[in-house]
PDB file of C-alpha atoms in Angstrom:
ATOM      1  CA  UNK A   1     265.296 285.393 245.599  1.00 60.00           C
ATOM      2  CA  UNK A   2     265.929 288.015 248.069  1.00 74.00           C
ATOM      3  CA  UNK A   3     264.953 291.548 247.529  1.00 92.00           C
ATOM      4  CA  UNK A   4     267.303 294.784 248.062  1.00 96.00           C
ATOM      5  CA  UNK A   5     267.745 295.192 251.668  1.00 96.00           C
ATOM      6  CA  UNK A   6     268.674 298.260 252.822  1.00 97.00           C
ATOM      7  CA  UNK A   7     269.845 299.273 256.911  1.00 97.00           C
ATOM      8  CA  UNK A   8     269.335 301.034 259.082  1.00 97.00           C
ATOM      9  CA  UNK A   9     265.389 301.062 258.488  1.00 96.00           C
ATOM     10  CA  UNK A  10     264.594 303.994 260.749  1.00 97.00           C
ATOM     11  CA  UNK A  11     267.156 306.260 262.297  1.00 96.00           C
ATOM     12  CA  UNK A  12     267.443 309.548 264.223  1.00 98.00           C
ATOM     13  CA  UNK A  13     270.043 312.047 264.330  1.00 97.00           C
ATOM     14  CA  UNK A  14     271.246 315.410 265.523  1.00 97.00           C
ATOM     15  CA  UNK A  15     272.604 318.030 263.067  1.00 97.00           C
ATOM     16  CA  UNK A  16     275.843 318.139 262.715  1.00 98.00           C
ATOM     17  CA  UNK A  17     276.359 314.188 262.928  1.00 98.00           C
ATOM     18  CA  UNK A  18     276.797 311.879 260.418  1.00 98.00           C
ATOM     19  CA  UNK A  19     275.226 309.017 258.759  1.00 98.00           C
ATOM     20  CA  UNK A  20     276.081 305.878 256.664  1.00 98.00           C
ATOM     21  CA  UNK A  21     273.571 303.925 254.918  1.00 98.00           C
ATOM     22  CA  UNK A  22     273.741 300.469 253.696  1.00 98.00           C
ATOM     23  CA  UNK A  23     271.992 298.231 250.523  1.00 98.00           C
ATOM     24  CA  UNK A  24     272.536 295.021 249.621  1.00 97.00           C
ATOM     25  CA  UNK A  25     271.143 294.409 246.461  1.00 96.00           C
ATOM     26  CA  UNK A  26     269.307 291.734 244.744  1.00 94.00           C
ATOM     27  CA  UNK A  27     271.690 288.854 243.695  1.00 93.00           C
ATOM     28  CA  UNK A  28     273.750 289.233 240.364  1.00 89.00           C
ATOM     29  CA  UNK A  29     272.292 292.729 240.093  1.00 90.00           C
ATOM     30  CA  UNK A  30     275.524 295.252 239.611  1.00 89.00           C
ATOM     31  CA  UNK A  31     274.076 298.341 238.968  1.00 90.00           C
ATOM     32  CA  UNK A  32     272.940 300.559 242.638  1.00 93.00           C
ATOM     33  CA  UNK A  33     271.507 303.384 242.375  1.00 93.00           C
ATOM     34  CA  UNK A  34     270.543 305.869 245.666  1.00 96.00           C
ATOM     35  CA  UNK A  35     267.528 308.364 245.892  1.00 96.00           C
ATOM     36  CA  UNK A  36     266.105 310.703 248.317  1.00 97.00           C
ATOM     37  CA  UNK A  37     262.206 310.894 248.857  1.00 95.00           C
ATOM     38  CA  UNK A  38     260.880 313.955 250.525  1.00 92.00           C
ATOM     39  CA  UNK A  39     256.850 315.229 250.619  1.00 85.00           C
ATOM     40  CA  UNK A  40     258.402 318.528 249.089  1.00 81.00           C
ATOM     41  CA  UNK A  41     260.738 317.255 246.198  1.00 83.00           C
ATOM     42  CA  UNK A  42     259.867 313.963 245.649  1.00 87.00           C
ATOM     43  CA  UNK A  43     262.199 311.407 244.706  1.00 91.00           C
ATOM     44  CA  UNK A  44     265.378 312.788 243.984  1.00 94.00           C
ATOM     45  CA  UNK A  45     268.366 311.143 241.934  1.00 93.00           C
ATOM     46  CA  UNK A  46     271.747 311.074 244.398  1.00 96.00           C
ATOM     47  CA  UNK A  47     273.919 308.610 242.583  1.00 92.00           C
ATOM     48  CA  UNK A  48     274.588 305.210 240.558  1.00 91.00           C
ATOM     49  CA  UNK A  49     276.934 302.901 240.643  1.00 92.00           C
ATOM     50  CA  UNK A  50     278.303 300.037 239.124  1.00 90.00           C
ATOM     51  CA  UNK A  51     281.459 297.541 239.212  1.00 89.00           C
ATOM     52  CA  UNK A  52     282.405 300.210 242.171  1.00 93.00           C
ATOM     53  CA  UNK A  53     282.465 302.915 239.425  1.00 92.00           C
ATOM     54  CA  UNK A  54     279.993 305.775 239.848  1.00 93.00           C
ATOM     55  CA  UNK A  55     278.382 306.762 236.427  1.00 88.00           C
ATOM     56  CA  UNK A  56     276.245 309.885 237.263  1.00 88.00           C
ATOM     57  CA  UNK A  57     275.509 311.913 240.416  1.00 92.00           C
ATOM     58  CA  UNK A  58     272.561 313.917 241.157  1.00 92.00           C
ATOM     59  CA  UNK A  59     272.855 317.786 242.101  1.00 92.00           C
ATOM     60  CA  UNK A  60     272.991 317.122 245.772  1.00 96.00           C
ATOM     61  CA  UNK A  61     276.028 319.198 247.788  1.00 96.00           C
ATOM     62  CA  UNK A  62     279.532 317.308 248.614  1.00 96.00           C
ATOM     63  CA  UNK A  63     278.535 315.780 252.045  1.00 97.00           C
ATOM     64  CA  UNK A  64     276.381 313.404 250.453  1.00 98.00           C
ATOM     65  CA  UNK A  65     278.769 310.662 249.186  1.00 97.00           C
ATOM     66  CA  UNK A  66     278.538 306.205 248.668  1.00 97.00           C
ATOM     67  CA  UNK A  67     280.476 303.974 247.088  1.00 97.00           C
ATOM     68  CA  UNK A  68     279.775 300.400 246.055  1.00 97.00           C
ATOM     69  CA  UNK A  69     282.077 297.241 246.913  1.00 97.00           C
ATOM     70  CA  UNK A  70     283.416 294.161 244.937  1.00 95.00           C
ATOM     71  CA  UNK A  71     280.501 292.118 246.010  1.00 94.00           C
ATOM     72  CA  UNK A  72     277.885 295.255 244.639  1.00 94.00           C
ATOM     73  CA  UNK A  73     276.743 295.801 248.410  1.00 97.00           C
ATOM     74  CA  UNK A  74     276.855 299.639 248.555  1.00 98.00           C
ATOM     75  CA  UNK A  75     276.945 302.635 251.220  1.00 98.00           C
ATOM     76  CA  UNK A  76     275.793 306.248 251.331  1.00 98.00           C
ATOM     77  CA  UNK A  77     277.138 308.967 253.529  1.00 98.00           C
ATOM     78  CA  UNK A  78     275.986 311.895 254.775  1.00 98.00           C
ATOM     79  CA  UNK A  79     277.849 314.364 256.878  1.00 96.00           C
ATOM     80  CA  UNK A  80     277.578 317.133 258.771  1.00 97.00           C
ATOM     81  CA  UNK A  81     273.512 316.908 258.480  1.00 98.00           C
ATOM     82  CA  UNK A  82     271.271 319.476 258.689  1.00 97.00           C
ATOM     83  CA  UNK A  83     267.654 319.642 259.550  1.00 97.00           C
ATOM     84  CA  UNK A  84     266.362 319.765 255.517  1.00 95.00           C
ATOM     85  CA  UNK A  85     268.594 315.742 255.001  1.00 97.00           C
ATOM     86  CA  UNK A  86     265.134 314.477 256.855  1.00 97.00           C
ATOM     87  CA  UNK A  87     263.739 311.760 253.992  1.00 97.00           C
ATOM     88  CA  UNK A  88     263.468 308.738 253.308  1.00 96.00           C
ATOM     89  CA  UNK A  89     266.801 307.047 251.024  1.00 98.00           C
ATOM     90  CA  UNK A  90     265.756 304.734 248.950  1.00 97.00           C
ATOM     91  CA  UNK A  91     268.119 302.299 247.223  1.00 96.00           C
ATOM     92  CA  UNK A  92     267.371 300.435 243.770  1.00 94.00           C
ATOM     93  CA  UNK A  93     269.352 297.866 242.150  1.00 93.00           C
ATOM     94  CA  UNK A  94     269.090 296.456 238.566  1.00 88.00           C
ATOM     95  CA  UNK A  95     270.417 293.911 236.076  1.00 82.00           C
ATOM     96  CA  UNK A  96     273.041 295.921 234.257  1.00 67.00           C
ATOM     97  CA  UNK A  97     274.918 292.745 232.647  1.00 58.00           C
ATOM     98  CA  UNK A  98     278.108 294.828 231.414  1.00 58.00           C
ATOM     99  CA  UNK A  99     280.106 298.017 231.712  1.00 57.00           C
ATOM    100  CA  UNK A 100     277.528 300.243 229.506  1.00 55.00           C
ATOM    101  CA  UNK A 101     274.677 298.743 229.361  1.00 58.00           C
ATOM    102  CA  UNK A 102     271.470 301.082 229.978  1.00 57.00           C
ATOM    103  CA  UNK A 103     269.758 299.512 233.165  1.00 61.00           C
ATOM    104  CA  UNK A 104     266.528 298.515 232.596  1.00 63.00           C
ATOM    105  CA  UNK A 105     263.763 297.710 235.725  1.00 80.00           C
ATOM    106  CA  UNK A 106     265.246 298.861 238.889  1.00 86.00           C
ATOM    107  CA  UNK A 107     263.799 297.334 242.366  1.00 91.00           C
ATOM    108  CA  UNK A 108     263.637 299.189 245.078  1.00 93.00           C
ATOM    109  CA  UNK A 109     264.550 298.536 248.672  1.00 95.00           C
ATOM    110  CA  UNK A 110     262.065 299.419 251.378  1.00 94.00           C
ATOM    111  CA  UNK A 111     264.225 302.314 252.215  1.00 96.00           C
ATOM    112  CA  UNK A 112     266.300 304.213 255.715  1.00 97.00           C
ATOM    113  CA  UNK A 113     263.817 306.796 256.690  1.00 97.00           C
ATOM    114  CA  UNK A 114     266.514 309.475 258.614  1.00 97.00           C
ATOM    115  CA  UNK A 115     264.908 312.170 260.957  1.00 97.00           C
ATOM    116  CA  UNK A 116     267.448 315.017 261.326  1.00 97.00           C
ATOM    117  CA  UNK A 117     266.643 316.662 264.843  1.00 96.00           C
TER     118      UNK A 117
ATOM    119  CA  UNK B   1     268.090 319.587 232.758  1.00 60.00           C
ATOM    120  CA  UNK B   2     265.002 317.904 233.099  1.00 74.00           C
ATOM    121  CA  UNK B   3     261.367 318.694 233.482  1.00 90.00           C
ATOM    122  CA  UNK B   4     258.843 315.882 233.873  1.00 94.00           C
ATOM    123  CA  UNK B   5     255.194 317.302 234.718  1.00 96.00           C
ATOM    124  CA  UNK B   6     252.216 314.593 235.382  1.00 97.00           C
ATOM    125  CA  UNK B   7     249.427 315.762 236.895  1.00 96.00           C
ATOM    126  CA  UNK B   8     248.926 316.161 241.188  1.00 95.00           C
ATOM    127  CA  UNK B   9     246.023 314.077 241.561  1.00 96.00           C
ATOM    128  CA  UNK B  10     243.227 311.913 239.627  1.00 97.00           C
ATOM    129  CA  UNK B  11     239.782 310.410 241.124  1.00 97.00           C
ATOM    130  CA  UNK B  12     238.030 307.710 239.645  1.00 96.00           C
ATOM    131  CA  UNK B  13     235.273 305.135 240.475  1.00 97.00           C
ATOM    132  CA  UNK B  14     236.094 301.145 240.666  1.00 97.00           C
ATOM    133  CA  UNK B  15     235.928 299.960 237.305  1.00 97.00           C
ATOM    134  CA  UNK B  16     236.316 302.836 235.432  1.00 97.00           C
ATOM    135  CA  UNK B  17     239.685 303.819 233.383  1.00 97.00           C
ATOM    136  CA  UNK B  18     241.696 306.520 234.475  1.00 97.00           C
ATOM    137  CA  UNK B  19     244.993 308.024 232.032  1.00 98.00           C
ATOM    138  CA  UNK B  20     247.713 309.762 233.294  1.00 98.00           C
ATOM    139  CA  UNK B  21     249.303 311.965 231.371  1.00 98.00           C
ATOM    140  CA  UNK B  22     253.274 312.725 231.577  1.00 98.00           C
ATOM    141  CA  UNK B  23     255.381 315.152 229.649  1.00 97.00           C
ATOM    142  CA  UNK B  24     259.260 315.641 229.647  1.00 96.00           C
ATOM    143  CA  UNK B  25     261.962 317.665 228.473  1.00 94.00           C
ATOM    144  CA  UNK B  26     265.165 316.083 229.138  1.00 87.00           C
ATOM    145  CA  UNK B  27     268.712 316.416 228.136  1.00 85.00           C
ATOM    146  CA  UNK B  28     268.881 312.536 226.929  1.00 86.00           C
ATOM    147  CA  UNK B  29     266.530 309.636 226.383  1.00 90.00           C
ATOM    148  CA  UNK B  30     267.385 306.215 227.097  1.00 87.00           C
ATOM    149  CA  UNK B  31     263.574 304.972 228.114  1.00 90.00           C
ATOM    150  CA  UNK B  32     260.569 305.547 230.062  1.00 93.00           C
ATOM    151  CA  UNK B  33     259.179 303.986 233.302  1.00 93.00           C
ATOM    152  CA  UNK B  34     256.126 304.108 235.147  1.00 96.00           C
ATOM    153  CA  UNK B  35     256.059 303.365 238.829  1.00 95.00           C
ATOM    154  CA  UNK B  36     253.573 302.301 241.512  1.00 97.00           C
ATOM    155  CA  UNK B  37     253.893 303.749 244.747  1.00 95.00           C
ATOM    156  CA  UNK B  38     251.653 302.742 247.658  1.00 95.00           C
ATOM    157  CA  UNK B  39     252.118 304.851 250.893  1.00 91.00           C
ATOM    158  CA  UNK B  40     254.530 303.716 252.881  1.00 87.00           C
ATOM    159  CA  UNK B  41     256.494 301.440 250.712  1.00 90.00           C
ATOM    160  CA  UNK B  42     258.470 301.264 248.189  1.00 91.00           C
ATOM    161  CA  UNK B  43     258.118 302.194 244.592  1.00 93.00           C
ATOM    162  CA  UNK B  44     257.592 299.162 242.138  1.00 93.00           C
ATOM    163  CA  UNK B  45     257.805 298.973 238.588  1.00 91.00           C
ATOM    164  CA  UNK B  46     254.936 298.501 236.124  1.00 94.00           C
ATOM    165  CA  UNK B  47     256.234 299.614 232.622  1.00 92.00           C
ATOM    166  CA  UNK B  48     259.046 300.598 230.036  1.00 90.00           C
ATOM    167  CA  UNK B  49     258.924 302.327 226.572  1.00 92.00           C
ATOM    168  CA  UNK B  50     261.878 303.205 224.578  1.00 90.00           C
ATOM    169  CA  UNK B  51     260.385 302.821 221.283  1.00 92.00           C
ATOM    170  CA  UNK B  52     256.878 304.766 220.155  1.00 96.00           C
ATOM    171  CA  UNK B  53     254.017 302.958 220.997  1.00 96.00           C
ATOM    172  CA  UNK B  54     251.684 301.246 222.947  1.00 96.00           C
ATOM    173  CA  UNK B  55     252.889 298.547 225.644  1.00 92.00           C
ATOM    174  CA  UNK B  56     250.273 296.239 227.460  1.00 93.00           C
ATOM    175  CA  UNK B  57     250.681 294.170 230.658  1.00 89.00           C
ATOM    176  CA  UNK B  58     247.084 293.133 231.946  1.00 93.00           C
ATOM    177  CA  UNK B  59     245.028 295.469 233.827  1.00 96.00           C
ATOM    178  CA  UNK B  60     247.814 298.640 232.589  1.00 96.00           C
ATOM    179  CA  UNK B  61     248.980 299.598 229.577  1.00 97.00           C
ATOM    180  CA  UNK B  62     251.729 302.767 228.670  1.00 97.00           C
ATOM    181  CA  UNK B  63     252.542 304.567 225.820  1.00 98.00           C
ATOM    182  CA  UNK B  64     255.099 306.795 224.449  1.00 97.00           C
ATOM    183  CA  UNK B  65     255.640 309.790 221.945  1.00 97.00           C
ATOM    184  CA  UNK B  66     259.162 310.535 221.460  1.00 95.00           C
ATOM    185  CA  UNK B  67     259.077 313.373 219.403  1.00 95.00           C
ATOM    186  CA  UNK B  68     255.981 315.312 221.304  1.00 96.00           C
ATOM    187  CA  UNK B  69     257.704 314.359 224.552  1.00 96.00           C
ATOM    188  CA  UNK B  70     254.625 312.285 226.242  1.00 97.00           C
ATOM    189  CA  UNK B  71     253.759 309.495 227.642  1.00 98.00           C
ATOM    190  CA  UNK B  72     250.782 307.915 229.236  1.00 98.00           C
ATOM    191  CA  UNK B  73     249.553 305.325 231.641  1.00 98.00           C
ATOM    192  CA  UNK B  74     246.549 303.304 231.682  1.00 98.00           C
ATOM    193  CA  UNK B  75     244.535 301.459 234.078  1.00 97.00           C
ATOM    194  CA  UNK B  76     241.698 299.793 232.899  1.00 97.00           C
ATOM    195  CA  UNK B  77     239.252 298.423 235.618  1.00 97.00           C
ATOM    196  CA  UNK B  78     240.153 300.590 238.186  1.00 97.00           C
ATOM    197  CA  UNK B  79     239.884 298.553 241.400  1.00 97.00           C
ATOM    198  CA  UNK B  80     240.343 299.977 245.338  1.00 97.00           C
ATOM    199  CA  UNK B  81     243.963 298.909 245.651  1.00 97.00           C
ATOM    200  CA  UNK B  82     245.102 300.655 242.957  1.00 97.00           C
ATOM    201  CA  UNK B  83     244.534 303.651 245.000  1.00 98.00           C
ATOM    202  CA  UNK B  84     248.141 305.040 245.136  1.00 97.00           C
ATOM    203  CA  UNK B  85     251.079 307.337 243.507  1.00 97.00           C
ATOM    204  CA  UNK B  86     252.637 306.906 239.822  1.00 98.00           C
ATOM    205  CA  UNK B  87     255.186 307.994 239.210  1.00 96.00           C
ATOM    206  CA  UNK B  88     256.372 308.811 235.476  1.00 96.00           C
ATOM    207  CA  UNK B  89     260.913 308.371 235.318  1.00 94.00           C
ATOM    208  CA  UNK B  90     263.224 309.356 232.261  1.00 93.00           C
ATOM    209  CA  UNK B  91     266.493 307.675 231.843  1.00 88.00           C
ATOM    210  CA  UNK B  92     268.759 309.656 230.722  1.00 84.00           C
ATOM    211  CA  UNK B  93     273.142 308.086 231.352  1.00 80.00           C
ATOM    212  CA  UNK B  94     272.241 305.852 233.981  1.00 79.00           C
ATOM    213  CA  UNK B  95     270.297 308.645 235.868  1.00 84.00           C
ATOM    214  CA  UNK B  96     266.379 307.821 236.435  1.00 86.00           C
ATOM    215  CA  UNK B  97     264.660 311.197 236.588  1.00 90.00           C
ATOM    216  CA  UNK B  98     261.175 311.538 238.541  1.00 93.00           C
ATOM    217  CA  UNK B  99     258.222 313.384 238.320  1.00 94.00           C
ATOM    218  CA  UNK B 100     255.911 314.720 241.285  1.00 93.00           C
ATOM    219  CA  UNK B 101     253.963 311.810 241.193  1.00 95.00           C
ATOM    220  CA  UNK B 102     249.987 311.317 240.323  1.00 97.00           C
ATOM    221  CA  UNK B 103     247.712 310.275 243.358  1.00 96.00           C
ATOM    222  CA  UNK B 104     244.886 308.087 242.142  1.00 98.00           C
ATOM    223  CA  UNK B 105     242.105 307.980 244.421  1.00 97.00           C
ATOM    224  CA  UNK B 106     239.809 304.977 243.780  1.00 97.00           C
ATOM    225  CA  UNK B 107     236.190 304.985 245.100  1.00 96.00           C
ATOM    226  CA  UNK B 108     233.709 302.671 245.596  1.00 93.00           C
TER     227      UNK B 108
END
């Protein structure tokens, strides 16, 4: 069984620009969730989703924004970055069976590590 | 809001036991999780309480006090590749909260 995959692994950009991020995740998994990993704040919460519905956002400003598709394959923007956006995104999916459910074990993919410059 | 302290940093010899200790003050409570992350990669998943107790898988074992707020991990036989972070989560409405993260140092 595949694992979440998540692209662009590595990626550098110059303030001002923005980026889209993609994760696949694990098969029959519904429930994506996205988090930012710096040295400074560790990993921070930026948003879940499921069935395309997102069901809680982190306390991250408006230019960070995703979405999920039909097939659970999601996507997280950022725009207009600035210098502190450097981190590494990590995306987890888990086995959320139906609308409600609490999600239980997430797995992580191995993450898009974004250098702001 | 939330508030999950563990502590920065533990060192312990192969074979010994080391506990790390996590407390929280969250808004909501729908389970805790313990993580394992090895530099460079990605986090991965090595317990879940949401009821009091004490829950055992091998080598680690975690345990949770609703009502003080705590929980704690244990790993039993300490060996060198267990030389990494852990990182103590609270779900709380389909948001996983973090903490800092405990480096374990393992030494021969």
């Amino acid at each position: 069984k595949a694992g979440v995959t998540q692209t662009p692994r590595y990626l550098i950009k110059t303030r001002g620009q923005q980026v889209t991020l993609s994760c696949s995740p694990i098969s029959g998994h519904r429930s994506v969730s996205w988090y930012q990993q710096t040295p400074g704040q560790g990993l921070q919460f930026l948003f879940e989703y499921f069935s395309e519905t997102q069901r809680n956002k982190g306390n991250f400003p408006g230019r960070f924004s995703g979405r999920q598709f039909s097939n659970s394959r999601s996507e997280m923007n950022v725009s207009t970055l600035e210098l502190g956006d450097s981190a590494l995104y990590l995306c987890a999916s888990s086995l959320a069976e139906r609308e409600g459910q609490i999600t239980g074990e997430l797995f992580f993919g191995e993450g898009s590590r974004l250098t702001v410059l | 809001g939330q508030n999950i302290d563990q502590p920065t940093e533990m060192t312990a010899t192969e074979g010994a036991i080391v506990q790390i200790n996590c407390t929280y003050q969250t808004s909501g409570f729908n389970g805790l999780f313990w993580y394992q992350q090895h530099a460079g990669e990605a986090p991965t998943f090595l317990s879940y309480n949401v009821l009091d107790g004490l829950e055992e898988k091998g080598r680690f074992s975690s345990f949770l006090s609703r009502s003080k707020g705590y929980s704690y991990l244990l790993l039993k036989e300490l060996q060198m590749k267990d030389s990494a972070s852990y990182l103590c989560a609270v779900l709380n409405d389909y948001k996983l909260s973090f903490g800092a993260g405990t480096t374990v140092t393992v030494r021969a």
